[in-house]
């Protein structure tokens, strides 16, 4: 994939290079920016790709003058610096996947005061001036946890694998999981670890605690690509798990789905797979454009999640490595399902 030369496919880390980039030139068409707090897992990379694809399409159609993509290291100070730079550059709208629900509110308020439209998506903000495009993390993680506990007869030992530390989605999903677990006293939490929604991190975290734990019956995760890392940790540990793997919650990653399909071919392996869709990056771009054009946009919007079950597992088992189950969201889809105005062409 080729990024806009002007946008430089800006994948900044904590180097502070954002301030070194020339300000966006004044132009009749809007400039749309992405401020992504974290780039360290498959989900976030696919999300950035979806934003970029939509932005390149809009630029080719003459709908925007340019776009900017800034990726961070997960820290609040760096994202604050990104946003301050974008304010100085006078962009028209910023799509923000936030490092914190509250810590960015002050700088976001300054952006709004400068006339910049804000759409906070996925990991959203609590600043009142920001429009939000999120997922119902509480409902979908409640549904998945309930289904997972059904598969183990609502008794046994579980590991809870948390997501991106400090993010709003992690807090919401964890709270939903814990509420379900608290209502099932015969299910014991044997360990909690952070997997950062990333296969290698989740694999290492599980491998480090397994030797000290009782037999694990299920693992509640948060998606990204933690699912495959968890599965690999149990497979490498072996022992009783060689023939009786725990129920590992799937998060829609291609590697996990192929692993699950392989287990199904060898015998019956029951699990669940639900995930937030990284295609939200493209949807966020189209919402940002609508805001920049002055369209009527709801203050709060909710995206659907993807579900993989035994009946449709075969549809996804040949996905390319490193991908997460997700549709692409077109401008027309966004207009029909998220915006209050008439459908776009």
mmCIF file of N, CA and C in Angstrom, residues 94-157:
data_model
loop_
_atom_site.group_PDB
_atom_site.id
_atom_site.type_symbol
_atom_site.label_atom_id
_atom_site.label_comp_id
_atom_site.label_asym_id
_atom_site.label_seq_id
_atom_site.Cartn_x
_atom_site.Cartn_y
_atom_site.Cartn_z
ATOM 1 N N UNK A 94 -9.852 16.031 12.877
ATOM 2 C CA UNK A 94 -8.927 15.032 13.399
ATOM 3 C C UNK A 94 -9.727 13.834 13.890
ATOM 4 N N UNK A 95 -9.364 12.654 13.411
ATOM 5 C CA UNK A 95 -9.879 11.399 13.950
ATOM 6 C C UNK A 95 -8.878 10.917 14.989
ATOM 7 N N UNK A 96 -9.338 10.688 16.220
ATOM 8 C CA UNK A 96 -8.446 10.373 17.327
ATOM 9 C C UNK A 96 -8.793 9.009 17.915
ATOM 10 N N UNK A 97 -7.806 8.104 17.930
ATOM 11 C CA UNK A 97 -7.894 6.871 18.704
ATOM 12 C C UNK A 97 -7.041 7.120 19.940
ATOM 13 N N UNK A 98 -7.683 7.357 21.062
ATOM 14 C CA UNK A 98 -7.061 8.039 22.192
ATOM 15 C C UNK A 98 -6.285 7.123 23.131
ATOM 16 N N UNK A 99 -5.196 7.679 23.673
ATOM 17 C CA UNK A 99 -4.405 6.971 24.689
ATOM 18 C C UNK A 99 -5.090 7.002 26.048
ATOM 19 N N UNK A 100 -6.001 7.940 26.244
ATOM 20 C CA UNK A 100 -6.716 8.065 27.514
ATOM 21 C C UNK A 100 -8.073 8.691 27.256
ATOM 22 N N UNK A 101 -9.046 8.261 28.042
ATOM 23 C CA UNK A 101 -10.395 8.799 27.892
ATOM 24 C C UNK A 101 -10.477 10.247 28.382
ATOM 25 N N UNK A 102 -9.619 10.621 29.330
ATOM 26 C CA UNK A 102 -9.734 11.934 29.958
ATOM 27 C C UNK A 102 -8.499 12.829 29.801
ATOM 28 N N UNK A 103 -7.302 12.232 29.716
ATOM 29 C CA UNK A 103 -6.071 13.028 29.793
ATOM 30 C C UNK A 103 -5.844 13.926 28.585
ATOM 31 N N UNK A 104 -6.541 13.663 27.481
ATOM 32 C CA UNK A 104 -6.386 14.483 26.272
ATOM 33 C C UNK A 104 -7.449 15.572 26.161
ATOM 34 N N UNK A 105 -8.356 15.624 27.119
ATOM 35 C CA UNK A 105 -9.502 16.520 26.987
ATOM 36 C C UNK A 105 -9.098 17.985 26.837
ATOM 37 N N UNK A 106 -8.079 18.424 27.552
ATOM 38 C CA UNK A 106 -7.682 19.826 27.490
ATOM 39 C C UNK A 106 -7.197 20.211 26.090
ATOM 40 N N UNK A 107 -6.304 19.409 25.513
ATOM 41 C CA UNK A 107 -5.770 19.731 24.188
ATOM 42 C C UNK A 107 -6.851 19.571 23.119
ATOM 43 N N UNK A 108 -7.748 18.607 23.313
ATOM 44 C CA UNK A 108 -8.847 18.435 22.361
ATOM 45 C C UNK A 108 -9.793 19.637 22.430
ATOM 46 N N UNK A 109 -10.033 20.135 23.634
ATOM 47 C CA UNK A 109 -10.848 21.331 23.772
ATOM 48 C C UNK A 109 -10.242 22.516 23.027
ATOM 49 N N UNK A 110 -8.915 22.628 23.064
ATOM 50 C CA UNK A 110 -8.242 23.700 22.324
ATOM 51 C C UNK A 110 -8.416 23.516 20.819
ATOM 52 N N UNK A 111 -8.376 22.251 20.368
ATOM 53 C CA UNK A 111 -8.596 21.991 18.943
ATOM 54 C C UNK A 111 -9.996 22.421 18.530
ATOM 55 N N UNK A 112 -10.981 22.081 19.341
ATOM 56 C CA UNK A 112 -12.357 22.474 19.029
ATOM 57 C C UNK A 112 -12.486 23.995 19.003
ATOM 58 N N UNK A 113 -11.835 24.678 19.946
ATOM 59 C CA UNK A 113 -11.887 26.143 19.990
ATOM 60 C C UNK A 113 -11.241 26.762 18.762
ATOM 61 N N UNK A 114 -10.291 26.035 18.175
ATOM 62 C CA UNK A 114 -9.632 26.512 16.959
ATOM 63 C C UNK A 114 -10.436 26.191 15.708
ATOM 64 N N UNK A 115 -11.626 25.609 15.881
ATOM 65 C CA UNK A 115 -12.490 25.314 14.742
ATOM 66 C C UNK A 115 -12.213 23.987 14.074
ATOM 67 N N UNK A 116 -11.474 23.115 14.744
ATOM 68 C CA UNK A 116 -11.156 21.794 14.194
ATOM 69 C C UNK A 116 -12.201 20.790 14.683
ATOM 70 N N UNK A 117 -12.792 20.054 13.757
ATOM 71 C CA UNK A 117 -13.774 19.030 14.112
ATOM 72 C C UNK A 117 -13.047 17.797 14.650
ATOM 73 N N UNK A 118 -13.608 17.171 15.686
ATOM 74 C CA UNK A 118 -12.983 16.009 16.326
ATOM 75 C C UNK A 118 -13.938 14.829 16.297
ATOM 76 N N UNK A 119 -13.452 13.684 15.795
ATOM 77 C CA UNK A 119 -14.157 12.417 15.919
ATOM 78 C C UNK A 119 -13.241 11.460 16.675
ATOM 79 N N UNK A 120 -13.613 11.151 17.898
ATOM 80 C CA UNK A 120 -12.863 10.196 18.702
ATOM 81 C C UNK A 120 -13.470 8.816 18.469
ATOM 82 N N UNK A 121 -12.634 7.845 18.115
ATOM 83 C CA UNK A 121 -13.174 6.535 17.746
ATOM 84 C C UNK A 121 -12.405 5.404 18.410
ATOM 85 N N UNK A 122 -13.060 4.262 18.519
ATOM 86 C CA UNK A 122 -12.514 3.066 19.167
ATOM 87 C C UNK A 122 -12.205 3.354 20.628
ATOM 88 N N UNK A 123 -11.022 3.885 20.940
ATOM 89 C CA UNK A 123 -10.701 4.330 22.292
ATOM 90 C C UNK A 123 -11.053 5.810 22.356
ATOM 91 N N UNK A 124 -12.212 6.108 22.939
ATOM 92 C CA UNK A 124 -12.804 7.427 22.756
ATOM 93 C C UNK A 124 -12.446 8.389 23.887
ATOM 94 N N UNK A 125 -12.915 9.637 23.751
ATOM 95 C CA UNK A 125 -12.657 10.724 24.693
ATOM 96 C C UNK A 125 -13.945 11.100 25.417
ATOM 97 N N UNK A 126 -13.785 11.739 26.579
ATOM 98 C CA UNK A 126 -14.957 12.236 27.302
ATOM 99 C C UNK A 126 -15.179 13.725 27.110
ATOM 100 N N UNK A 127 -14.296 14.399 26.341
ATOM 101 C CA UNK A 127 -14.471 15.825 26.056
ATOM 102 C C UNK A 127 -15.774 16.053 25.285
ATOM 103 N N UNK A 128 -16.600 16.978 25.806
ATOM 104 C CA UNK A 128 -17.941 17.178 25.251
ATOM 105 C C UNK A 128 -17.944 17.619 23.796
ATOM 106 N N UNK A 129 -16.906 18.338 23.358
ATOM 107 C CA UNK A 129 -16.930 18.856 21.985
ATOM 108 C C UNK A 129 -16.606 17.786 20.942
ATOM 109 N N UNK A 130 -16.141 16.640 21.378
ATOM 110 C CA UNK A 130 -15.764 15.575 20.442
ATOM 111 C C UNK A 130 -16.969 14.705 20.093
ATOM 112 N N UNK A 131 -17.142 14.438 18.801
ATOM 113 C CA UNK A 131 -18.061 13.386 18.390
ATOM 114 C C UNK A 131 -17.378 12.044 18.650
ATOM 115 N N UNK A 132 -18.174 11.012 18.909
ATOM 116 C CA UNK A 132 -17.584 9.707 19.216
ATOM 117 C C UNK A 132 -18.143 8.616 18.316
ATOM 118 N N UNK A 133 -17.262 7.704 17.957
ATOM 119 C CA UNK A 133 -17.619 6.532 17.148
ATOM 120 C C UNK A 133 -16.979 5.329 17.838
ATOM 121 N N UNK A 134 -17.779 4.584 18.567
ATOM 122 C CA UNK A 134 -17.211 3.515 19.383
ATOM 123 C C UNK A 134 -17.874 2.176 19.144
ATOM 124 N N UNK A 135 -17.474 1.253 19.973
ATOM 125 C CA UNK A 135 -18.092 -0.071 20.022
ATOM 126 C C UNK A 135 -18.752 -0.226 21.386
ATOM 127 N N UNK A 136 -19.751 -1.073 21.452
ATOM 128 C CA UNK A 136 -20.358 -1.369 22.749
ATOM 129 C C UNK A 136 -19.523 -2.471 23.403
ATOM 130 N N UNK A 137 -18.368 -2.069 23.923
ATOM 131 C CA UNK A 137 -17.439 -3.036 24.516
ATOM 132 C C UNK A 137 -18.093 -3.810 25.659
ATOM 133 N N UNK A 138 -18.900 -3.125 26.446
ATOM 134 C CA UNK A 138 -19.529 -3.774 27.592
ATOM 135 C C UNK A 138 -20.446 -4.906 27.146
ATOM 136 N N UNK A 139 -21.310 -4.629 26.167
ATOM 137 C CA UNK A 139 -22.262 -5.646 25.733
ATOM 138 C C UNK A 139 -21.568 -6.817 25.044
ATOM 139 N N UNK A 140 -20.629 -6.511 24.142
ATOM 140 C CA UNK A 140 -20.053 -7.616 23.376
ATOM 141 C C UNK A 140 -19.152 -8.487 24.241
ATOM 142 N N UNK A 141 -18.439 -7.890 25.196
ATOM 143 C CA UNK A 141 -17.606 -8.706 26.075
ATOM 144 C C UNK A 141 -18.433 -9.453 27.106
ATOM 145 N N UNK A 142 -19.569 -8.892 27.490
ATOM 146 C CA UNK A 142 -20.497 -9.635 28.352
ATOM 147 C C UNK A 142 -21.021 -10.855 27.617
ATOM 148 N N UNK A 143 -21.456 -10.654 26.369
ATOM 149 C CA UNK A 143 -21.987 -11.768 25.574
ATOM 150 C C UNK A 143 -20.928 -12.857 25.380
ATOM 151 N N UNK A 144 -19.688 -12.449 25.076
ATOM 152 C CA UNK A 144 -18.659 -13.446 24.825
ATOM 153 C C UNK A 144 -18.277 -14.183 26.099
ATOM 154 N N UNK A 145 -18.175 -13.465 27.207
ATOM 155 C CA UNK A 145 -17.840 -14.128 28.472
ATOM 156 C C UNK A 145 -18.926 -15.121 28.874
ATOM 157 N N UNK A 146 -20.180 -14.729 28.694
ATOM 158 C CA UNK A 146 -21.283 -15.653 29.024
ATOM 159 C C UNK A 146 -21.206 -16.915 28.162
ATOM 160 N N UNK A 147 -20.955 -16.743 26.868
ATOM 161 C CA UNK A 147 -20.854 -17.900 25.970
ATOM 162 C C UNK A 147 -19.666 -18.788 26.341
ATOM 163 N N UNK A 148 -18.561 -18.165 26.728
ATOM 164 C CA UNK A 148 -17.374 -18.932 27.105
ATOM 165 C C UNK A 148 -17.626 -19.737 28.374
ATOM 166 N N UNK A 149 -18.252 -19.123 29.364
ATOM 167 C CA UNK A 149 -18.538 -19.853 30.602
ATOM 168 C C UNK A 149 -19.544 -20.976 30.375
ATOM 169 N N UNK A 150 -20.483 -20.775 29.438
ATOM 170 C CA UNK A 150 -21.401 -21.867 29.090
ATOM 171 C C UNK A 150 -20.620 -23.090 28.602
ATOM 172 N N UNK A 151 -19.550 -22.837 27.838
ATOM 173 C CA UNK A 151 -18.769 -23.947 27.266
ATOM 174 C C UNK A 151 -17.996 -24.734 28.313
ATOM 175 N N UNK A 152 -17.742 -24.144 29.487
ATOM 176 C CA UNK A 152 -17.028 -24.882 30.553
ATOM 177 C C UNK A 152 -17.968 -25.249 31.697
ATOM 178 N N UNK A 153 -19.276 -25.174 31.433
ATOM 179 C CA UNK A 153 -20.235 -25.566 32.461
ATOM 180 C C UNK A 153 -20.269 -24.621 33.646
ATOM 181 N N UNK A 154 -19.787 -23.410 33.464
ATOM 182 C CA UNK A 154 -19.798 -22.378 34.501
ATOM 183 C C UNK A 154 -19.095 -22.808 35.788
ATOM 184 N N UNK A 155 -18.002 -23.533 35.610
ATOM 185 C CA UNK A 155 -17.136 -23.863 36.746
ATOM 186 C C UNK A 155 -15.737 -24.162 36.217
ATOM 187 N N UNK A 156 -14.735 -23.898 37.054
ATOM 188 C CA UNK A 156 -13.360 -24.152 36.652
ATOM 189 C C UNK A 156 -12.479 -22.931 36.868
ATOM 190 N N UNK A 157 -11.292 -22.988 36.295
ATOM 191 C CA UNK A 157 -10.293 -21.929 36.454
ATOM 192 C C UNK A 157 -10.094 -21.183 35.143
#
